[in-house]
Amino acid sequence: MDSDTIWRTIDEQRNELADLLDTFTPEQWSTQSLCTAWTVRDVAVHITQSHLGRKELAVAALKSGFNFDAMVRRAALADPATPQDITARLRAMAGSRRRPPMTKEVDPLMDVLVHTQDICMPLGIDRPMPADAAVAVAERLWHMKFPINPQRDLPGYRFVATDAAFAAGPEWGALREEPIRDIVMTLARRRP
């Protein structure tokens, strides 16, 4: 995917997620997400925090002992945003190409695609991923070293998408053929 397509898809996915979140009941907002110890609300507010600057990130990292997972969790839980604030923030991000320092252009796309599933799956909402975007995210995930490292954590597997042009892992590896959305969620440590 080229840069313009990545950012257009990010905008579309954020706006579609905001529209979906607008329909949620208080019970849905408080439902446990796929992220351990995070509610749907916590995950949704986390997505809006990708516009934090270097100074805010440095302070958050310091407060969390430079533990990445603790830092993002603390930021999400401390954010007082209401559901209406969260959806307004998501919509306000449209057109922005701002991303956290030291991240790649595809990372905000990964964030919104994976976290949308974190929200939808526990609620029984079937939310497809755009195939081209999911392939770009799967490729990014496969080559990551931090905060996750699929090549280290999933040795000996070969992943082949049944509905998109994606394959990764050694040719001799145990074959896992499945839809690209499932591969993305496996590489993102959301599925066994």
PDB file of C-alpha atoms in Angstrom:
ATOM      1  CA  MET A   1       0.000   0.000   0.000  1.00  0.00           C
ATOM      2  CA  ASP A   2       1.270   3.471  -0.810  1.00  0.00           C
ATOM      3  CA  SER A   3       1.290   6.238   1.784  1.00  0.00           C
ATOM      4  CA  ASP A   4      -1.910   7.939   0.637  1.00  0.00           C
ATOM      5  CA  THR A   5      -3.809   4.642   0.628  1.00  0.00           C
ATOM      6  CA  ILE A   6      -2.567   3.774   4.108  1.00  0.00           C
ATOM      7  CA  TRP A   7      -3.728   7.102   5.543  1.00  0.00           C
ATOM      8  CA  ARG A   8      -7.037   7.043   3.662  1.00  0.00           C
ATOM      9  CA  THR A   9      -7.712   3.576   5.081  1.00  0.00           C
ATOM     10  CA  ILE A  10      -6.759   4.705   8.593  1.00  0.00           C
ATOM     11  CA  ASP A  11      -9.242   7.586   8.324  1.00  0.00           C
ATOM     12  CA  GLU A  12     -11.982   5.276   7.018  1.00  0.00           C
ATOM     13  CA  GLN A  13     -11.405   2.715   9.763  1.00  0.00           C
ATOM     14  CA  ARG A  14     -11.353   5.338  12.531  1.00  0.00           C
ATOM     15  CA  ASN A  15     -14.569   6.924  11.266  1.00  0.00           C
ATOM     16  CA  GLU A  16     -16.308   3.554  10.872  1.00  0.00           C
ATOM     17  CA  LEU A  17     -15.229   2.592  14.382  1.00  0.00           C
ATOM     18  CA  ALA A  18     -16.564   5.900  15.742  1.00  0.00           C
ATOM     19  CA  ASP A  19     -19.903   5.240  14.019  1.00  0.00           C
ATOM     20  CA  LEU A  20     -20.036   1.765  15.549  1.00  0.00           C
ATOM     21  CA  LEU A  21     -19.066   2.993  19.024  1.00  0.00           C
ATOM     22  CA  ASP A  22     -21.864   5.564  18.863  1.00  0.00           C
ATOM     23  CA  THR A  23     -24.337   2.658  18.908  1.00  0.00           C
ATOM     24  CA  PHE A  24     -22.916   0.991  22.036  1.00  0.00           C
ATOM     25  CA  THR A  25     -24.793   0.683  25.294  1.00  0.00           C
ATOM     26  CA  PRO A  26     -23.067   1.360  28.635  1.00  0.00           C
ATOM     27  CA  GLU A  27     -22.829  -2.426  29.105  1.00  0.00           C
ATOM     28  CA  GLN A  28     -20.977  -2.807  25.799  1.00  0.00           C
ATOM     29  CA  TRP A  29     -18.550  -0.025  26.722  1.00  0.00           C
ATOM     30  CA  SER A  30     -17.722  -1.857  29.962  1.00  0.00           C
ATOM     31  CA  THR A  31     -17.337  -5.302  28.337  1.00  0.00           C
ATOM     32  CA  GLN A  32     -13.969  -7.028  28.682  1.00  0.00           C
ATOM     33  CA  SER A  33     -12.036  -6.647  25.411  1.00  0.00           C
ATOM     34  CA  LEU A  34      -9.527  -9.105  23.937  1.00  0.00           C
ATOM     35  CA  CYS A  35      -6.794  -7.052  25.634  1.00  0.00           C
ATOM     36  CA  THR A  36      -6.169  -8.512  29.069  1.00  0.00           C
ATOM     37  CA  ALA A  37      -7.705  -6.348  31.824  1.00  0.00           C
ATOM     38  CA  TRP A  38      -8.918  -3.732  29.299  1.00  0.00           C
ATOM     39  CA  THR A  39     -12.560  -2.896  28.688  1.00  0.00           C
ATOM     40  CA  VAL A  40     -13.956  -1.837  25.325  1.00  0.00           C
ATOM     41  CA  ARG A  41     -13.779   1.754  26.604  1.00  0.00           C
ATOM     42  CA  ASP A  42     -10.097   1.396  27.537  1.00  0.00           C
ATOM     43  CA  VAL A  43      -9.206   0.078  24.090  1.00  0.00           C
ATOM     44  CA  ALA A  44     -11.230   2.770  22.320  1.00  0.00           C
ATOM     45  CA  VAL A  45      -9.596   5.597  24.287  1.00  0.00           C
ATOM     46  CA  HIS A  46      -6.170   4.039  23.656  1.00  0.00           C
ATOM     47  CA  ILE A  47      -6.718   4.332  19.893  1.00  0.00           C
ATOM     48  CA  THR A  48      -7.247   8.079  20.292  1.00  0.00           C
ATOM     49  CA  GLN A  49      -3.953   8.463  22.148  1.00  0.00           C
ATOM     50  CA  SER A  50      -1.766   7.851  19.101  1.00  0.00           C
ATOM     51  CA  HIS A  51      -1.466  11.622  18.723  1.00  0.00           C
ATOM     52  CA  LEU A  52       0.519  12.062  21.931  1.00  0.00           C
ATOM     53  CA  GLY A  53       3.758  13.972  21.406  1.00  0.00           C
ATOM     54  CA  ARG A  54       7.298  13.156  22.496  1.00  0.00           C
ATOM     55  CA  LYS A  55       6.996  15.060  25.769  1.00  0.00           C
ATOM     56  CA  GLU A  56       3.772  13.306  26.825  1.00  0.00           C
ATOM     57  CA  LEU A  57       5.232   9.922  25.863  1.00  0.00           C
ATOM     58  CA  ALA A  58       8.443  10.591  27.789  1.00  0.00           C
ATOM     59  CA  VAL A  59       6.504  11.533  30.926  1.00  0.00           C
ATOM     60  CA  ALA A  60       4.241   8.488  30.558  1.00  0.00           C
ATOM     61  CA  ALA A  61       7.242   6.190  30.061  1.00  0.00           C
ATOM     62  CA  LEU A  62       8.958   7.583  33.138  1.00  0.00           C
ATOM     63  CA  LYS A  63       5.826   7.145  35.284  1.00  0.00           C
ATOM     64  CA  SER A  64       5.595   3.531  34.126  1.00  0.00           C
ATOM     65  CA  GLY A  65       9.222   2.593  34.686  1.00  0.00           C
ATOM     66  CA  PHE A  66       9.796   2.467  30.910  1.00  0.00           C
ATOM     67  CA  ASN A  67       7.503  -0.577  30.701  1.00  0.00           C
ATOM     68  CA  PHE A  68       5.639  -0.197  27.376  1.00  0.00           C
ATOM     69  CA  ASP A  69       2.568  -2.240  28.321  1.00  0.00           C
ATOM     70  CA  ALA A  70       2.253  -0.497  31.684  1.00  0.00           C
ATOM     71  CA  MET A  71       2.641   2.882  29.995  1.00  0.00           C
ATOM     72  CA  VAL A  72      -0.183   2.418  27.486  1.00  0.00           C
ATOM     73  CA  ARG A  73      -2.438   0.864  30.115  1.00  0.00           C
ATOM     74  CA  ARG A  74      -1.827   3.710  32.558  1.00  0.00           C
ATOM     75  CA  ALA A  75      -2.540   6.298  29.856  1.00  0.00           C
ATOM     76  CA  ALA A  76      -5.808   4.623  28.855  1.00  0.00           C
ATOM     77  CA  LEU A  77      -7.066   4.202  32.408  1.00  0.00           C
ATOM     78  CA  ALA A  78      -6.123   7.739  33.439  1.00  0.00           C
ATOM     79  CA  ASP A  79      -7.874   9.333  30.466  1.00  0.00           C
ATOM     80  CA  PRO A  80     -11.228  10.770  31.634  1.00  0.00           C
ATOM     81  CA  ALA A  81     -12.819  10.762  28.158  1.00  0.00           C
ATOM     82  CA  THR A  82     -16.491   9.861  27.928  1.00  0.00           C
ATOM     83  CA  PRO A  83     -17.805   7.688  25.094  1.00  0.00           C
ATOM     84  CA  GLN A  84     -18.891  10.861  23.275  1.00  0.00           C
ATOM     85  CA  ASP A  85     -15.394  12.343  23.750  1.00  0.00           C
ATOM     86  CA  ILE A  86     -13.807   9.186  22.389  1.00  0.00           C
ATOM     87  CA  THR A  87     -15.877   9.097  19.203  1.00  0.00           C
ATOM     88  CA  ALA A  88     -15.358  12.840  18.685  1.00  0.00           C
ATOM     89  CA  ARG A  89     -11.589  12.366  19.023  1.00  0.00           C
ATOM     90  CA  LEU A  90     -11.602   9.499  16.524  1.00  0.00           C
ATOM     91  CA  ARG A  91     -13.434  11.642  13.983  1.00  0.00           C
ATOM     92  CA  ALA A  92     -11.167  14.637  14.676  1.00  0.00           C
ATOM     93  CA  MET A  93      -8.126  12.523  13.780  1.00  0.00           C
ATOM     94  CA  ALA A  94      -9.301  12.276  10.151  1.00  0.00           C
ATOM     95  CA  GLY A  95      -6.830  13.827   7.772  1.00  0.00           C
ATOM     96  CA  SER A  96      -3.988  13.816  10.273  1.00  0.00           C
ATOM     97  CA  ARG A  97      -0.828  11.891   9.492  1.00  0.00           C
ATOM     98  CA  ARG A  98       0.498  12.261  12.996  1.00  0.00           C
ATOM     99  CA  ARG A  99       1.810   9.103  14.634  1.00  0.00           C
ATOM    100  CA  PRO A 100       3.782   8.257  17.753  1.00  0.00           C
ATOM    101  CA  PRO A 101       7.532   8.881  17.605  1.00  0.00           C
ATOM    102  CA  MET A 102       9.682   6.000  16.347  1.00  0.00           C
ATOM    103  CA  THR A 103       6.775   4.232  14.650  1.00  0.00           C
ATOM    104  CA  LYS A 104       6.292   3.316  11.030  1.00  0.00           C
ATOM    105  CA  GLU A 105       3.559   4.735   8.829  1.00  0.00           C
ATOM    106  CA  VAL A 106       1.636   1.446   8.868  1.00  0.00           C
ATOM    107  CA  ASP A 107       1.560   1.296  12.708  1.00  0.00           C
ATOM    108  CA  PRO A 108      -1.570   3.461  13.156  1.00  0.00           C
ATOM    109  CA  LEU A 109      -3.285   1.209  10.594  1.00  0.00           C
ATOM    110  CA  MET A 110      -2.242  -1.834  12.601  1.00  0.00           C
ATOM    111  CA  ASP A 111      -3.490  -0.170  15.776  1.00  0.00           C
ATOM    112  CA  VAL A 112      -6.960   0.585  14.452  1.00  0.00           C
ATOM    113  CA  LEU A 113      -7.442  -2.768  12.679  1.00  0.00           C
ATOM    114  CA  VAL A 114      -6.311  -4.931  15.592  1.00  0.00           C
ATOM    115  CA  HIS A 115      -7.974  -2.858  18.306  1.00  0.00           C
ATOM    116  CA  THR A 116     -11.251  -2.766  16.384  1.00  0.00           C
ATOM    117  CA  GLN A 117     -11.220  -6.569  16.560  1.00  0.00           C
ATOM    118  CA  ASP A 118     -10.308  -6.350  20.277  1.00  0.00           C
ATOM    119  CA  ILE A 119     -13.530  -4.388  20.708  1.00  0.00           C
ATOM    120  CA  CYS A 120     -15.813  -6.280  18.321  1.00  0.00           C
ATOM    121  CA  MET A 121     -14.983  -9.934  18.890  1.00  0.00           C
ATOM    122  CA  PRO A 122     -16.024 -10.089  22.579  1.00  0.00           C
ATOM    123  CA  LEU A 123     -19.299  -8.376  21.629  1.00  0.00           C
ATOM    124  CA  GLY A 124     -20.013 -10.921  18.887  1.00  0.00           C
ATOM    125  CA  ILE A 125     -19.685  -8.292  16.144  1.00  0.00           C
ATOM    126  CA  ASP A 126     -18.244  -9.655  12.905  1.00  0.00           C
ATOM    127  CA  ARG A 127     -16.077  -6.842  11.590  1.00  0.00           C
ATOM    128  CA  PRO A 128     -14.124  -7.638   8.418  1.00  0.00           C
ATOM    129  CA  MET A 129     -10.730  -6.105   7.729  1.00  0.00           C
ATOM    130  CA  PRO A 130     -10.001  -4.617   4.314  1.00  0.00           C
ATOM    131  CA  ALA A 131      -7.814  -7.275   2.676  1.00  0.00           C
ATOM    132  CA  ASP A 132      -5.037  -4.998   1.369  1.00  0.00           C
ATOM    133  CA  ALA A 133      -4.806  -3.234   4.719  1.00  0.00           C
ATOM    134  CA  ALA A 134      -4.776  -6.535   6.604  1.00  0.00           C
ATOM    135  CA  VAL A 135      -1.936  -7.818   4.388  1.00  0.00           C
ATOM    136  CA  ALA A 136       0.108  -4.655   5.049  1.00  0.00           C
ATOM    137  CA  VAL A 137      -0.499  -5.083   8.781  1.00  0.00           C
ATOM    138  CA  ALA A 138       0.364  -8.798   8.720  1.00  0.00           C
ATOM    139  CA  GLU A 139       3.633  -8.004   6.934  1.00  0.00           C
ATOM    140  CA  ARG A 140       4.443  -5.338   9.526  1.00  0.00           C
ATOM    141  CA  LEU A 141       3.585  -7.648  12.415  1.00  0.00           C
ATOM    142  CA  TRP A 142       5.651 -10.513  10.975  1.00  0.00           C
ATOM    143  CA  HIS A 143       8.781  -8.328  10.901  1.00  0.00           C
ATOM    144  CA  MET A 144       8.317  -6.636  14.285  1.00  0.00           C
ATOM    145  CA  LYS A 145      10.786  -7.162  17.103  1.00  0.00           C
ATOM    146  CA  PHE A 146       9.121  -4.946  19.742  1.00  0.00           C
ATOM    147  CA  PRO A 147       6.749  -4.904  21.559  1.00  0.00           C
ATOM    148  CA  ILE A 148       5.911  -8.258  19.982  1.00  0.00           C
ATOM    149  CA  ASN A 149       8.072 -10.603  17.932  1.00  0.00           C
ATOM    150  CA  PRO A 150       6.030 -13.184  15.983  1.00  0.00           C
ATOM    151  CA  GLN A 151       9.046 -14.828  14.332  1.00  0.00           C
ATOM    152  CA  ARG A 152      10.521 -15.538  17.754  1.00  0.00           C
ATOM    153  CA  ASP A 153       7.216 -16.346  19.460  1.00  0.00           C
ATOM    154  CA  LEU A 154       5.776 -18.547  16.671  1.00  0.00           C
ATOM    155  CA  PRO A 155       8.755 -20.538  15.379  1.00  0.00           C
ATOM    156  CA  GLY A 156       8.108 -23.375  13.000  1.00  0.00           C
ATOM    157  CA  TYR A 157       4.837 -22.061  11.579  1.00  0.00           C
ATOM    158  CA  ARG A 158       4.014 -21.034   8.033  1.00  0.00           C
ATOM    159  CA  PHE A 159       1.029 -18.711   7.719  1.00  0.00           C
ATOM    160  CA  VAL A 160      -0.837 -18.590   4.412  1.00  0.00           C
ATOM    161  CA  ALA A 161      -3.931 -16.448   3.932  1.00  0.00           C
ATOM    162  CA  THR A 162      -6.871 -18.144   2.247  1.00  0.00           C
ATOM    163  CA  ASP A 163      -8.441 -14.862   1.144  1.00  0.00           C
ATOM    164  CA  ALA A 164      -5.494 -12.551   0.414  1.00  0.00           C
ATOM    165  CA  ALA A 165      -1.963 -12.596  -1.003  1.00  0.00           C
ATOM    166  CA  PHE A 166       0.003 -13.224   2.183  1.00  0.00           C
ATOM    167  CA  ALA A 167       2.413 -15.952   3.250  1.00  0.00           C
ATOM    168  CA  ALA A 168       5.094 -15.864   5.947  1.00  0.00           C
ATOM    169  CA  GLY A 169       7.240 -18.334   7.795  1.00  0.00           C
ATOM    170  CA  PRO A 170       9.533 -21.145   6.730  1.00  0.00           C
ATOM    171  CA  GLU A 171       8.456 -23.352   3.824  1.00  0.00           C
ATOM    172  CA  TRP A 172       8.963 -26.410   6.045  1.00  0.00           C
ATOM    173  CA  GLY A 173       6.870 -24.961   8.869  1.00  0.00           C
ATOM    174  CA  ALA A 174       3.595 -26.331  10.185  1.00  0.00           C
ATOM    175  CA  LEU A 175       1.030 -24.891   7.790  1.00  0.00           C
ATOM    176  CA  ARG A 176      -1.702 -22.589   9.095  1.00  0.00           C
ATOM    177  CA  GLU A 177      -4.054 -21.652   6.278  1.00  0.00           C
ATOM    178  CA  GLU A 178      -6.738 -19.216   7.383  1.00  0.00           C
ATOM    179  CA  PRO A 179      -8.330 -15.867   6.542  1.00  0.00           C
ATOM    180  CA  ILE A 180      -6.003 -12.852   6.725  1.00  0.00           C
ATOM    181  CA  ARG A 181      -7.956 -11.375   9.657  1.00  0.00           C
ATOM    182  CA  ASP A 182      -7.235 -14.504  11.711  1.00  0.00           C
ATOM    183  CA  ILE A 183      -3.551 -14.390  10.765  1.00  0.00           C
ATOM    184  CA  VAL A 184      -3.335 -10.730  11.807  1.00  0.00           C
ATOM    185  CA  MET A 185      -4.926 -11.519  15.159  1.00  0.00           C
ATOM    186  CA  THR A 186      -2.607 -14.495  15.702  1.00  0.00           C
ATOM    187  CA  LEU A 187       0.492 -12.445  14.896  1.00  0.00           C
ATOM    188  CA  ALA A 188      -0.804  -9.721  17.225  1.00  0.00           C
ATOM    189  CA  ARG A 189      -1.015 -12.319  20.049  1.00  0.00           C
ATOM    190  CA  ARG A 190      -4.802 -12.273  20.225  1.00  0.00           C
ATOM    191  CA  ARG A 191      -5.285 -15.926  19.232  1.00  0.00           C
ATOM    192  CA  PRO A 192      -3.429 -19.094  20.194  1.00  0.00           C
TER     193      PRO A 192
END
